[in-house]
Amino acid sequence: MGAQANPVHSHILYVAAAFDGTPSGQGLLPTAVAEGDIAAQHAGFAAGDATYLDGIRRHAGHVLHSIDPTLAPGGPGLGYGVRQAATNIVLHIEQAAADEAASDNVRTHAGHILATMGNVVQRADTIVALAQEIEAATSLATAAALLEQLTAQCDALLSGRDADRDGHVGWQAGEGGLRQATQHLTLMQRGEGLIGR
């Protein structure tokens, strides 16, 4: 049965594989991961340039572009942004889970993905605020202190954070990041027979 015949699967595939309007038409979650990788990379570049205020500010602008290109139109990101991808992921996962044809598999993993994406959206908002503060910073000391927070948030955006210190990063609120969302999307797809085991 093709995706067109199953609206639940269509929503899942928009997130996982192909979505109109993303760079190269790729899925929304791969787009978010790619943008998050670019943001983390440029936070790292800024940290490597931590004695040069203009360099830190420039790379903070590149991080901002990867998170929300409407706030920083020029930069090395894909031009879509983590924020927009995350908003669309939430929309399509909610629609997949709300469909009367949704399986228990879809509903279970949708809950995990949505909790994780809540973390992603919250961290993206924090990154935007920090990057904007860095861009406005007039002292190296201020920018460097903010940069430490920015780098940690970019890492958590991608890989999550062990908030409860149990040695494991789960999908729960405060923990999961884009990597955990990817894991649960993969489990959802497998459960639906959309990808091999």
Tab-separated table of C-alpha atoms in Angstrom:
chain	number	residue	atom	x	y	z
A	1	MET	CA	0.000	0.000	0.000
A	2	GLY	CA	1.529	3.320	-1.034
A	3	ALA	CA	1.906	6.393	1.128
A	4	GLN	CA	-0.891	8.130	-0.781
A	5	ALA	CA	-3.322	5.404	0.310
A	6	ASN	CA	-2.319	5.781	3.967
A	7	PRO	CA	-2.408	9.343	5.326
A	8	VAL	CA	-0.689	8.267	8.548
A	9	HIS	CA	2.278	6.986	6.556
A	10	SER	CA	2.267	10.138	4.425
A	11	HIS	CA	2.786	12.288	7.528
A	12	ILE	CA	5.547	9.987	8.780
A	13	LEU	CA	7.325	10.132	5.421
A	14	TYR	CA	7.135	13.934	5.345
A	15	VAL	CA	9.117	13.902	8.568
A	16	ALA	CA	11.478	11.078	7.639
A	17	ALA	CA	12.077	11.130	3.913
A	18	ALA	CA	10.706	13.906	1.732
A	19	PHE	CA	8.973	17.228	2.253
A	20	ASP	CA	8.210	19.894	-0.331
A	21	GLY	CA	10.102	23.102	0.426
A	22	THR	CA	13.065	21.680	2.331
A	23	PRO	CA	16.551	21.850	0.809
A	24	SER	CA	16.746	19.078	-1.807
A	25	GLY	CA	13.240	18.026	-0.773
A	26	GLN	CA	14.594	15.919	2.097
A	27	GLY	CA	12.584	14.932	5.154
A	28	LEU	CA	11.916	17.444	7.910
A	29	LEU	CA	13.900	15.626	10.591
A	30	PRO	CA	17.022	15.118	8.440
A	31	THR	CA	16.767	18.843	7.622
A	32	ALA	CA	16.602	19.753	11.319
A	33	VAL	CA	19.594	17.493	12.070
A	34	ALA	CA	21.641	18.989	9.223
A	35	GLU	CA	20.870	22.540	10.385
A	36	GLY	CA	21.627	21.567	13.997
A	37	ASP	CA	24.968	20.096	12.917
A	38	ILE	CA	25.872	23.374	11.186
A	39	ALA	CA	24.873	25.371	14.274
A	40	ALA	CA	27.010	23.169	16.541
A	41	GLN	CA	29.921	23.354	14.101
A	42	HIS	CA	29.884	27.150	14.103
A	43	ALA	CA	29.520	27.328	17.880
A	44	GLY	CA	32.687	25.208	17.905
A	45	PHE	CA	34.387	27.561	15.452
A	46	ALA	CA	33.514	30.472	17.747
A	47	ALA	CA	34.962	28.605	20.744
A	48	GLY	CA	38.146	28.045	18.752
A	49	ASP	CA	38.270	31.786	18.096
A	50	ALA	CA	37.451	32.775	21.685
A	51	THR	CA	40.042	35.542	21.934
A	52	TYR	CA	38.594	37.517	19.024
A	53	LEU	CA	35.284	39.312	19.654
A	54	ASP	CA	34.427	39.900	15.990
A	55	GLY	CA	35.063	36.221	15.218
A	56	ILE	CA	32.796	35.075	18.044
A	57	ARG	CA	30.057	37.444	16.885
A	58	ARG	CA	30.388	36.328	13.260
A	59	HIS	CA	30.057	32.640	14.153
A	60	ALA	CA	27.149	33.403	16.503
A	61	GLY	CA	25.405	34.904	13.466
A	62	HIS	CA	26.058	31.677	11.558
A	63	VAL	CA	24.549	29.667	14.421
A	64	LEU	CA	21.516	31.964	14.345
A	65	HIS	CA	21.152	31.467	10.578
A	66	SER	CA	21.036	27.683	11.040
A	67	ILE	CA	18.384	27.926	13.742
A	68	ASP	CA	16.212	30.642	12.197
A	69	PRO	CA	17.343	32.157	8.881
A	70	THR	CA	14.587	34.790	9.077
A	71	LEU	CA	16.631	36.403	11.869
A	72	ALA	CA	20.000	36.120	10.085
A	73	PRO	CA	19.422	35.906	6.324
A	74	GLY	CA	23.030	35.228	5.304
A	75	GLY	CA	25.044	32.279	6.493
A	76	PRO	CA	26.293	28.752	5.933
A	77	GLY	CA	23.060	27.000	6.919
A	78	LEU	CA	20.618	25.382	4.506
A	79	GLY	CA	18.245	28.340	4.676
A	80	TYR	CA	15.393	26.371	6.294
A	81	GLY	CA	16.288	26.430	9.986
A	82	VAL	CA	15.826	24.120	12.942
A	83	ARG	CA	12.862	26.165	14.204
A	84	GLN	CA	10.803	25.827	11.020
A	85	ALA	CA	11.679	22.149	10.635
A	86	ALA	CA	10.742	21.457	14.268
A	87	THR	CA	7.408	23.269	13.923
A	88	ASN	CA	6.537	21.195	10.865
A	89	ILE	CA	7.700	17.946	12.499
A	90	VAL	CA	5.360	18.572	15.430
A	91	LEU	CA	2.476	19.337	13.058
A	92	HIS	CA	2.891	16.157	10.999
A	93	ILE	CA	3.579	13.824	13.927
A	94	GLU	CA	0.481	15.183	15.705
A	95	GLN	CA	-1.580	14.647	12.544
A	96	ALA	CA	-0.244	11.097	12.126
A	97	ALA	CA	-1.083	10.199	15.729
A	98	ALA	CA	-4.529	11.852	15.617
A	99	ASP	CA	-5.662	9.951	12.512
A	100	GLU	CA	-8.222	7.265	13.317
A	101	ALA	CA	-6.125	4.792	11.319
A	102	ALA	CA	-3.012	5.361	13.476
A	103	SER	CA	-1.643	2.188	15.054
A	104	ASP	CA	-0.533	1.829	18.671
A	105	ASN	CA	3.031	1.882	17.321
A	106	VAL	CA	2.478	5.301	15.747
A	107	ARG	CA	0.754	6.725	18.818
A	108	THR	CA	3.452	5.443	21.197
A	109	HIS	CA	6.420	6.742	19.240
A	110	ALA	CA	4.581	9.965	18.375
A	111	GLY	CA	4.452	10.719	22.096
A	112	HIS	CA	8.205	10.156	22.362
A	113	ILE	CA	8.994	12.264	19.288
A	114	LEU	CA	6.714	15.103	20.403
A	115	ALA	CA	8.297	15.226	23.876
A	116	THR	CA	11.737	15.331	22.287
A	117	MET	CA	10.722	17.995	19.792
A	118	GLY	CA	9.425	20.100	22.687
A	119	ASN	CA	12.989	20.036	24.020
A	120	VAL	CA	14.345	20.926	20.568
A	121	VAL	CA	12.029	23.929	20.223
A	122	GLN	CA	12.899	25.154	23.718
A	123	ARG	CA	16.638	24.794	23.070
A	124	ALA	CA	16.329	26.471	19.667
A	125	ASP	CA	14.672	29.459	21.364
A	126	THR	CA	17.471	29.582	23.946
A	127	ILE	CA	20.118	29.396	21.216
A	128	VAL	CA	18.482	32.271	19.330
A	129	ALA	CA	18.475	34.438	22.463
A	130	LEU	CA	22.111	33.609	23.286
A	131	ALA	CA	23.312	34.160	19.709
A	132	GLN	CA	21.582	37.539	19.599
A	133	GLU	CA	23.160	38.515	22.932
A	134	ILE	CA	26.580	37.503	21.598
A	135	GLU	CA	26.059	39.533	18.424
A	136	ALA	CA	25.264	42.550	20.607
A	137	ALA	CA	28.140	41.971	23.057
A	138	THR	CA	30.695	44.757	23.347
A	139	SER	CA	33.230	42.929	25.508
A	140	LEU	CA	35.132	39.729	24.898
A	141	ALA	CA	34.465	38.533	28.465
A	142	THR	CA	30.697	38.843	27.998
A	143	ALA	CA	30.745	37.135	24.613
A	144	ALA	CA	32.960	34.279	25.876
A	145	ALA	CA	30.669	33.593	28.851
A	146	LEU	CA	27.608	33.507	26.580
A	147	LEU	CA	29.479	31.355	24.078
A	148	GLU	CA	30.001	28.639	26.680
A	149	GLN	CA	26.226	28.465	27.172
A	150	LEU	CA	25.598	28.581	23.420
A	151	THR	CA	27.931	25.646	22.763
A	152	ALA	CA	26.266	23.561	25.494
A	153	GLN	CA	22.803	24.325	24.094
A	154	CYS	CA	23.861	23.407	20.538
A	155	ASP	CA	25.242	20.099	21.808
A	156	ALA	CA	22.011	19.395	23.730
A	157	LEU	CA	19.921	20.338	20.689
A	158	LEU	CA	21.573	17.512	18.771
A	159	SER	CA	22.403	14.870	21.350
A	160	GLY	CA	20.098	15.653	24.235
A	161	ARG	CA	21.146	15.994	27.854
A	162	ASP	CA	21.177	13.558	30.754
A	163	ALA	CA	19.028	15.840	32.912
A	164	ASP	CA	18.274	13.242	35.601
A	165	ARG	CA	21.890	11.977	35.629
A	166	ASP	CA	20.974	8.320	35.266
A	167	GLY	CA	23.691	7.766	32.655
A	168	HIS	CA	21.207	7.714	29.770
A	169	VAL	CA	19.654	10.387	27.541
A	170	GLY	CA	15.994	9.525	27.040
A	171	TRP	CA	13.200	11.106	25.020
A	172	GLN	CA	11.570	12.750	28.037
A	173	ALA	CA	11.067	16.465	28.617
A	174	GLY	CA	14.389	18.099	29.407
A	175	GLU	CA	16.400	15.226	27.948
A	176	GLY	CA	16.012	14.185	24.315
A	177	GLY	CA	17.405	16.021	21.307
A	178	LEU	CA	17.355	15.525	17.561
A	179	ARG	CA	19.286	12.229	17.793
A	180	GLN	CA	16.649	10.758	20.122
A	181	ALA	CA	13.842	11.986	17.851
A	182	THR	CA	15.606	10.221	14.972
A	183	GLN	CA	15.805	6.977	16.964
A	184	HIS	CA	12.082	7.017	17.726
A	185	LEU	CA	11.169	7.966	14.171
A	186	THR	CA	13.188	4.964	12.982
A	187	LEU	CA	11.328	2.693	15.434
A	188	MET	CA	8.018	4.132	14.245
A	189	GLN	CA	8.906	3.512	10.598
A	190	ARG	CA	10.038	-0.061	11.309
A	191	GLY	CA	6.818	-0.771	13.190
A	192	GLU	CA	4.860	0.416	10.174
A	193	GLY	CA	6.921	-1.571	7.680
A	194	LEU	CA	8.146	1.610	6.016
A	195	ILE	CA	11.800	0.601	6.408
A	196	GLY	CA	13.540	-2.726	6.955
A	197	ARG	CA	14.500	-4.065	10.332
